[in-house]
Amino acid sequence: MAQVEVFDEEDAREPLFVGEFGFLPRAGESLSIEVDGAFSYYRVTEVWFRHDEESDAFQPCLRVELED
C-alpha cells in the first residue's frame, strides 16, 4: 500500500504525519503513534483520496481526532 497522509484539521494544508500502512484504516477505527516514548491515540473520522495532478495518482488521506 502507498503512503497515507494523515490530517488533524479539516482545513489543514500539511499533514500531521505521513505513514506507510499495510491497509487503509476506515472511519471509526483508532491509530496509536509513539513519539518520544509516549503514545498518542487518534480516531479516524474521514477517509478520502486526493488527486495529484502532477503524477495523475490518487493519494490516500485520513482525517483524525486526538483522543485523550
CSV table of C-alpha atoms in Angstrom, one decimal:
chain,number,residue,atom,x,y,z
A,1,MET,CA,0.0,0.0,0.0
A,2,ALA,CA,1.2,3.6,-0.7
A,3,GLN,CA,2.0,6.1,2.0
A,4,VAL,CA,-1.0,7.7,3.6
A,5,GLU,CA,-1.3,11.4,4.6
A,6,VAL,CA,-2.9,11.9,8.0
A,7,PHE,CA,-4.5,15.3,8.8
A,8,ASP,CA,-5.9,16.5,12.1
A,9,GLU,CA,-7.9,19.6,10.9
A,10,GLU,CA,-10.4,20.0,8.1
A,11,ASP,CA,-8.6,23.0,6.6
A,12,ALA,CA,-5.0,21.7,7.2
A,13,ARG,CA,-2.6,22.3,4.3
A,14,GLU,CA,0.1,20.0,5.6
A,15,PRO,CA,-0.4,16.5,7.0
A,16,LEU,CA,0.1,15.8,10.7
A,17,PHE,CA,2.3,12.9,9.6
A,18,VAL,CA,2.7,10.6,6.6
A,19,GLY,CA,2.9,6.8,7.3
A,20,GLU,CA,3.1,3.5,5.5
A,21,PHE,CA,0.1,1.4,6.2
A,22,GLY,CA,-0.4,-2.3,5.4
A,23,PHE,CA,-4.1,-1.5,4.9
A,24,LEU,CA,-6.2,1.7,4.7
A,25,PRO,CA,-8.0,2.3,8.1
A,26,ARG,CA,-11.7,3.0,8.0
A,27,ALA,CA,-13.7,5.8,9.7
A,28,GLY,CA,-14.2,4.9,13.4
A,29,GLU,CA,-11.0,2.9,13.7
A,30,SER,CA,-8.2,4.0,16.0
A,31,LEU,CA,-4.5,4.7,15.5
A,32,SER,CA,-1.8,4.9,18.1
A,33,ILE,CA,1.5,6.7,17.4
A,34,GLU,CA,4.6,6.5,19.7
A,35,VAL,CA,6.6,9.7,19.9
A,36,ASP,CA,9.4,10.2,22.4
A,37,GLY,CA,8.3,7.2,24.4
A,38,ALA,CA,4.7,8.3,24.8
A,39,PHE,CA,1.7,7.1,22.8
A,40,SER,CA,-0.9,9.4,21.2
A,41,TYR,CA,-4.3,7.9,20.2
A,42,TYR,CA,-6.3,9.1,17.3
A,43,ARG,CA,-9.8,8.2,16.0
A,44,VAL,CA,-10.2,8.1,12.2
A,45,THR,CA,-13.1,10.4,11.2
A,46,GLU,CA,-12.8,10.6,7.4
A,47,VAL,CA,-11.1,8.8,4.5
A,48,TRP,CA,-10.6,10.2,1.1
A,49,PHE,CA,-8.3,10.1,-2.0
A,50,ARG,CA,-6.6,13.3,-3.1
A,51,HIS,CA,-5.8,13.5,-6.8
A,52,ASP,CA,-2.2,14.6,-7.6
A,53,GLU,CA,-2.3,16.3,-10.9
A,54,GLU,CA,1.5,16.1,-11.4
A,55,SER,CA,1.7,12.3,-11.2
A,56,ASP,CA,-2.0,11.7,-12.0
A,57,ALA,CA,-2.1,9.3,-9.0
A,58,PHE,CA,-4.6,9.3,-6.1
A,59,GLN,CA,-3.1,9.8,-2.7
A,60,PRO,CA,-5.0,8.1,0.3
A,61,CYS,CA,-5.7,10.6,3.1
A,62,LEU,CA,-7.2,10.3,6.6
A,63,ARG,CA,-8.6,12.9,9.0
A,64,VAL,CA,-8.1,12.0,12.7
A,65,GLU,CA,-9.1,13.4,16.1
A,66,LEU,CA,-6.8,13.1,19.1
A,67,GLU,CA,-8.4,11.0,21.9
A,68,ASP,CA,-7.0,11.7,25.3
